[in-house]
Amino acid sequence: MSMVTNTLGRYFAGRFVVAAVGVFAGIFVLLVLVDYIEMVRKTSGLVSASAITVAETSLFRVPQLLEKLMPFCVLIGAMTCYLALSRRLELVVARAAGVSAWQFISPALASAILLGIFATTAYNPVSANLRELSKRMEAELFGSAPGGGIQDASGFWLNQINDEGQAIINAARSEQQGVRLTGLTVFRFDTTLQFKERIEAREAALEDGRWVFKSVRRFTLDKPPVDQDTFYLTTTLTPAQVRNSFSTPETVSFWQLPNYIRSSESSGFATAGYRLQYHKLIAQPFLLAAMVMLAASVSLRFFRMGGVQKMVLSGVGAGFLLYVLSKVTEDLSKAELMHPIAAAWLPVVVGSLTGFLALLYQEDG
């Protein structure tokens, strides 16, 4: 514990944090530029799309994507930190002074856990809110055309059945976890499942017992299209039920996930995705610590002994394999073939044990 709090420990911790934050900032800028170029391409034909609005939309979209890359940022940052310390012979001096590898790794481990706690409790809610804001801005950019604007057949789908018949709703974009939709196409059927009409609308909002559609155009088989400013569609769906179809667990902040899990359970919906996301966020600090262990196992070799390229490639390969393992366990959990707790913590355990055993073999073997 003294190594974590003394001057040398604070120095090692500071070097690691600076390296990890630097990698995070570099990837953030790169992703913003790439996403901005892609958004400029998509909005090139829209007169109302200003460069500032497009840039803000890209800026708000990236934090959630970068959250998934955070373990790799910590891995590359830790490798960069330890390779720089080794190249400048600072690790050699520390070893000569009687400091073991476990001692100068412990400050980075403590820092990684603190970064993980901050990412779970603060960064995740902010990124989820920014993603919702970016969806609203996308709706303003792409959903301003009459009749629903740009339709996306691979968007969100919802099926509802009530006394008036059946309605199949397709929305290009979803906001507020499905409470507000834009770019809509609705196929209505009567109680005998005979086609009744097709509705296109710019946006829709869920109110108590009904959907409220705006800028509507209604198509039937025997009449010309009819334009309406507002159209009401009766529904028995609740926000909790709509959320299950239009929201993804990644767009729900850490502090809201327990309520989402309880509401989905009370509505009879599957909660595996929400439970997995909740436990992944809880395990995130320890996953970042596992990445530090993996990075240390391939970065503590004396720099002048050579083989740096192989060490770096082996560290990146280990991180990639750990990512593949996390995706496999995630898919198994969403298919309800693996418990969410096991799916969230298995990559953490595998990564920690791999790094620990490698360091144990190198330092004490």
PDB file of C-alpha atoms in Angstrom, residues 67-189:
ATOM      1  CA  GLU A  67     -16.712   3.530 -24.261  1.00  0.00           C
ATOM      2  CA  LYS A  68     -16.488   0.095 -25.868  1.00  0.00           C
ATOM      3  CA  LEU A  69     -12.842   0.771 -26.772  1.00  0.00           C
ATOM      4  CA  MET A  70     -11.866   1.914 -23.278  1.00  0.00           C
ATOM      5  CA  PRO A  71     -10.199  -1.418 -22.295  1.00  0.00           C
ATOM      6  CA  PHE A  72      -8.009  -1.190 -25.404  1.00  0.00           C
ATOM      7  CA  CYS A  73      -7.116   2.402 -24.537  1.00  0.00           C
ATOM      8  CA  VAL A  74      -5.963   1.257 -21.112  1.00  0.00           C
ATOM      9  CA  LEU A  75      -4.074  -1.696 -22.628  1.00  0.00           C
ATOM     10  CA  ILE A  76      -2.217   0.432 -25.178  1.00  0.00           C
ATOM     11  CA  GLY A  77      -1.665   3.209 -22.639  1.00  0.00           C
ATOM     12  CA  ALA A  78      -0.153   0.804 -20.088  1.00  0.00           C
ATOM     13  CA  MET A  79       2.091  -0.773 -22.732  1.00  0.00           C
ATOM     14  CA  THR A  80       3.225   2.685 -23.877  1.00  0.00           C
ATOM     15  CA  CYS A  81       3.905   3.731 -20.293  1.00  0.00           C
ATOM     16  CA  TYR A  82       5.976   0.687 -19.337  1.00  0.00           C
ATOM     17  CA  LEU A  83       7.903   0.598 -22.620  1.00  0.00           C
ATOM     18  CA  ALA A  84       8.799   4.272 -22.158  1.00  0.00           C
ATOM     19  CA  LEU A  85       9.920   3.635 -18.570  1.00  0.00           C
ATOM     20  CA  SER A  86      11.997   0.679 -19.725  1.00  0.00           C
ATOM     21  CA  ARG A  87      13.569   2.622 -22.589  1.00  0.00           C
ATOM     22  CA  ARG A  88      14.614   5.406 -20.232  1.00  0.00           C
ATOM     23  CA  LEU A  89      16.010   2.782 -17.821  1.00  0.00           C
ATOM     24  CA  GLU A  90      13.706   3.947 -15.033  1.00  0.00           C
ATOM     25  CA  LEU A  91      12.472   0.409 -14.443  1.00  0.00           C
ATOM     26  CA  VAL A  92      16.074  -0.798 -14.287  1.00  0.00           C
ATOM     27  CA  VAL A  93      16.842   1.786 -11.619  1.00  0.00           C
ATOM     28  CA  ALA A  94      13.709   0.830  -9.694  1.00  0.00           C
ATOM     29  CA  ARG A  95      14.665  -2.851  -9.806  1.00  0.00           C
ATOM     30  CA  ALA A  96      18.195  -2.013  -8.674  1.00  0.00           C
ATOM     31  CA  ALA A  97      16.707  -0.111  -5.727  1.00  0.00           C
ATOM     32  CA  GLY A  98      14.866  -3.267  -4.661  1.00  0.00           C
ATOM     33  CA  VAL A  99      11.452  -2.438  -6.096  1.00  0.00           C
ATOM     34  CA  SER A 100       9.782  -5.543  -7.512  1.00  0.00           C
ATOM     35  CA  ALA A 101       7.575  -5.648 -10.579  1.00  0.00           C
ATOM     36  CA  TRP A 102       4.526  -6.209  -8.384  1.00  0.00           C
ATOM     37  CA  GLN A 103       5.279  -2.972  -6.539  1.00  0.00           C
ATOM     38  CA  PHE A 104       5.548  -0.681  -9.544  1.00  0.00           C
ATOM     39  CA  ILE A 105       2.515  -2.334 -11.179  1.00  0.00           C
ATOM     40  CA  SER A 106       0.279  -1.751  -8.161  1.00  0.00           C
ATOM     41  CA  PRO A 107      -0.047   2.065  -8.716  1.00  0.00           C
ATOM     42  CA  ALA A 108      -1.260   1.461 -12.279  1.00  0.00           C
ATOM     43  CA  LEU A 109      -3.691  -1.200 -11.049  1.00  0.00           C
ATOM     44  CA  ALA A 110      -5.139   1.174  -8.468  1.00  0.00           C
ATOM     45  CA  SER A 111      -5.363   3.944 -11.072  1.00  0.00           C
ATOM     46  CA  ALA A 112      -7.088   1.621 -13.556  1.00  0.00           C
ATOM     47  CA  ILE A 113      -9.698   0.653 -10.963  1.00  0.00           C
ATOM     48  CA  LEU A 114     -10.355   4.329 -10.190  1.00  0.00           C
ATOM     49  CA  LEU A 115     -10.639   5.105 -13.903  1.00  0.00           C
ATOM     50  CA  GLY A 116     -13.069   2.200 -14.264  1.00  0.00           C
ATOM     51  CA  ILE A 117     -15.215   3.460 -11.396  1.00  0.00           C
ATOM     52  CA  PHE A 118     -15.278   6.919 -12.972  1.00  0.00           C
ATOM     53  CA  ALA A 119     -16.155   5.423 -16.374  1.00  0.00           C
ATOM     54  CA  THR A 120     -19.037   3.417 -14.901  1.00  0.00           C
ATOM     55  CA  THR A 121     -20.547   6.018 -12.603  1.00  0.00           C
ATOM     56  CA  ALA A 122     -19.912   9.244 -14.539  1.00  0.00           C
ATOM     57  CA  TYR A 123     -18.763   8.671 -18.126  1.00  0.00           C
ATOM     58  CA  ASN A 124     -21.410   6.078 -18.961  1.00  0.00           C
ATOM     59  CA  PRO A 125     -24.422   8.272 -18.001  1.00  0.00           C
ATOM     60  CA  VAL A 126     -22.926  11.208 -19.901  1.00  0.00           C
ATOM     61  CA  SER A 127     -22.284   9.129 -23.030  1.00  0.00           C
ATOM     62  CA  ALA A 128     -25.825   7.709 -22.907  1.00  0.00           C
ATOM     63  CA  ASN A 129     -27.317  11.210 -22.631  1.00  0.00           C
ATOM     64  CA  LEU A 130     -25.143  12.504 -25.451  1.00  0.00           C
ATOM     65  CA  ARG A 131     -26.228   9.567 -27.622  1.00  0.00           C
ATOM     66  CA  GLU A 132     -29.882  10.472 -27.028  1.00  0.00           C
ATOM     67  CA  LEU A 133     -29.076  14.076 -27.904  1.00  0.00           C
ATOM     68  CA  SER A 134     -27.343  12.978 -31.100  1.00  0.00           C
ATOM     69  CA  LYS A 135     -30.435  10.952 -32.053  1.00  0.00           C
ATOM     70  CA  ARG A 136     -32.567  14.058 -31.625  1.00  0.00           C
ATOM     71  CA  MET A 137     -30.188  16.050 -33.811  1.00  0.00           C
ATOM     72  CA  GLU A 138     -30.192  13.295 -36.434  1.00  0.00           C
ATOM     73  CA  ALA A 139     -33.976  13.392 -36.440  1.00  0.00           C
ATOM     74  CA  GLU A 140     -33.860  17.140 -37.073  1.00  0.00           C
ATOM     75  CA  LEU A 141     -31.379  16.640 -39.911  1.00  0.00           C
ATOM     76  CA  PHE A 142     -32.970  13.667 -41.669  1.00  0.00           C
ATOM     77  CA  GLY A 143     -36.580  13.821 -40.556  1.00  0.00           C
ATOM     78  CA  SER A 144     -37.574  17.265 -41.724  1.00  0.00           C
ATOM     79  CA  ALA A 145     -38.889  16.177 -45.124  1.00  0.00           C
ATOM     80  CA  PRO A 146     -42.696  15.761 -45.479  1.00  0.00           C
ATOM     81  CA  GLY A 147     -43.982  12.260 -45.186  1.00  0.00           C
ATOM     82  CA  GLY A 148     -41.343  11.027 -42.810  1.00  0.00           C
ATOM     83  CA  GLY A 149     -38.123  12.017 -44.574  1.00  0.00           C
ATOM     84  CA  ILE A 150     -35.585   9.274 -45.092  1.00  0.00           C
ATOM     85  CA  GLN A 151     -36.989   5.867 -44.304  1.00  0.00           C
ATOM     86  CA  ASP A 152     -34.771   3.056 -43.085  1.00  0.00           C
ATOM     87  CA  ALA A 153     -36.253  -0.404 -43.520  1.00  0.00           C
ATOM     88  CA  SER A 154     -33.656  -1.850 -41.174  1.00  0.00           C
ATOM     89  CA  GLY A 155     -34.656   0.485 -38.346  1.00  0.00           C
ATOM     90  CA  PHE A 156     -36.877  -0.310 -35.371  1.00  0.00           C
ATOM     91  CA  TRP A 157     -40.006  -2.449 -35.609  1.00  0.00           C
ATOM     92  CA  LEU A 158     -42.971  -2.735 -33.275  1.00  0.00           C
ATOM     93  CA  ASN A 159     -46.167  -4.787 -33.514  1.00  0.00           C
ATOM     94  CA  GLN A 160     -49.318  -3.916 -31.579  1.00  0.00           C
ATOM     95  CA  ILE A 161     -52.745  -5.553 -31.519  1.00  0.00           C
ATOM     96  CA  ASN A 162     -55.883  -4.081 -29.947  1.00  0.00           C
ATOM     97  CA  ASP A 163     -59.642  -3.835 -30.548  1.00  0.00           C
ATOM     98  CA  GLU A 164     -59.096  -1.793 -33.722  1.00  0.00           C
ATOM     99  CA  GLY A 165     -56.898  -4.457 -35.307  1.00  0.00           C
ATOM    100  CA  GLN A 166     -53.176  -4.810 -35.847  1.00  0.00           C
ATOM    101  CA  ALA A 167     -50.558  -2.130 -36.531  1.00  0.00           C
ATOM    102  CA  ILE A 168     -46.959  -2.768 -37.543  1.00  0.00           C
ATOM    103  CA  ILE A 169     -44.775   0.271 -36.879  1.00  0.00           C
ATOM    104  CA  ASN A 170     -41.378   0.866 -38.463  1.00  0.00           C
ATOM    105  CA  ALA A 171     -39.274   3.822 -37.288  1.00  0.00           C
ATOM    106  CA  ALA A 172     -36.007   4.939 -38.822  1.00  0.00           C
ATOM    107  CA  ARG A 173     -34.849   6.550 -35.577  1.00  0.00           C
ATOM    108  CA  SER A 174     -35.762   6.327 -31.909  1.00  0.00           C
ATOM    109  CA  GLU A 175     -35.418   8.904 -29.150  1.00  0.00           C
ATOM    110  CA  GLN A 176     -36.040   8.784 -25.411  1.00  0.00           C
ATOM    111  CA  GLN A 177     -35.967   4.975 -25.462  1.00  0.00           C
ATOM    112  CA  GLY A 178     -38.795   4.701 -28.009  1.00  0.00           C
ATOM    113  CA  VAL A 179     -41.157   7.307 -26.562  1.00  0.00           C
ATOM    114  CA  ARG A 180     -40.475   9.571 -29.552  1.00  0.00           C
ATOM    115  CA  LEU A 181     -39.977   8.155 -33.056  1.00  0.00           C
ATOM    116  CA  THR A 182     -39.071   9.744 -36.381  1.00  0.00           C
ATOM    117  CA  GLY A 183     -39.192   8.568 -39.982  1.00  0.00           C
ATOM    118  CA  LEU A 184     -42.236   6.306 -39.554  1.00  0.00           C
ATOM    119  CA  THR A 185     -44.133   3.853 -41.702  1.00  0.00           C
ATOM    120  CA  VAL A 186     -47.198   2.135 -40.227  1.00  0.00           C
ATOM    121  CA  PHE A 187     -49.097  -0.784 -41.783  1.00  0.00           C
ATOM    122  CA  ARG A 188     -52.606  -1.121 -40.359  1.00  0.00           C
ATOM    123  CA  PHE A 189     -54.837  -4.202 -40.578  1.00  0.00           C
TER     124      PHE A 189
END
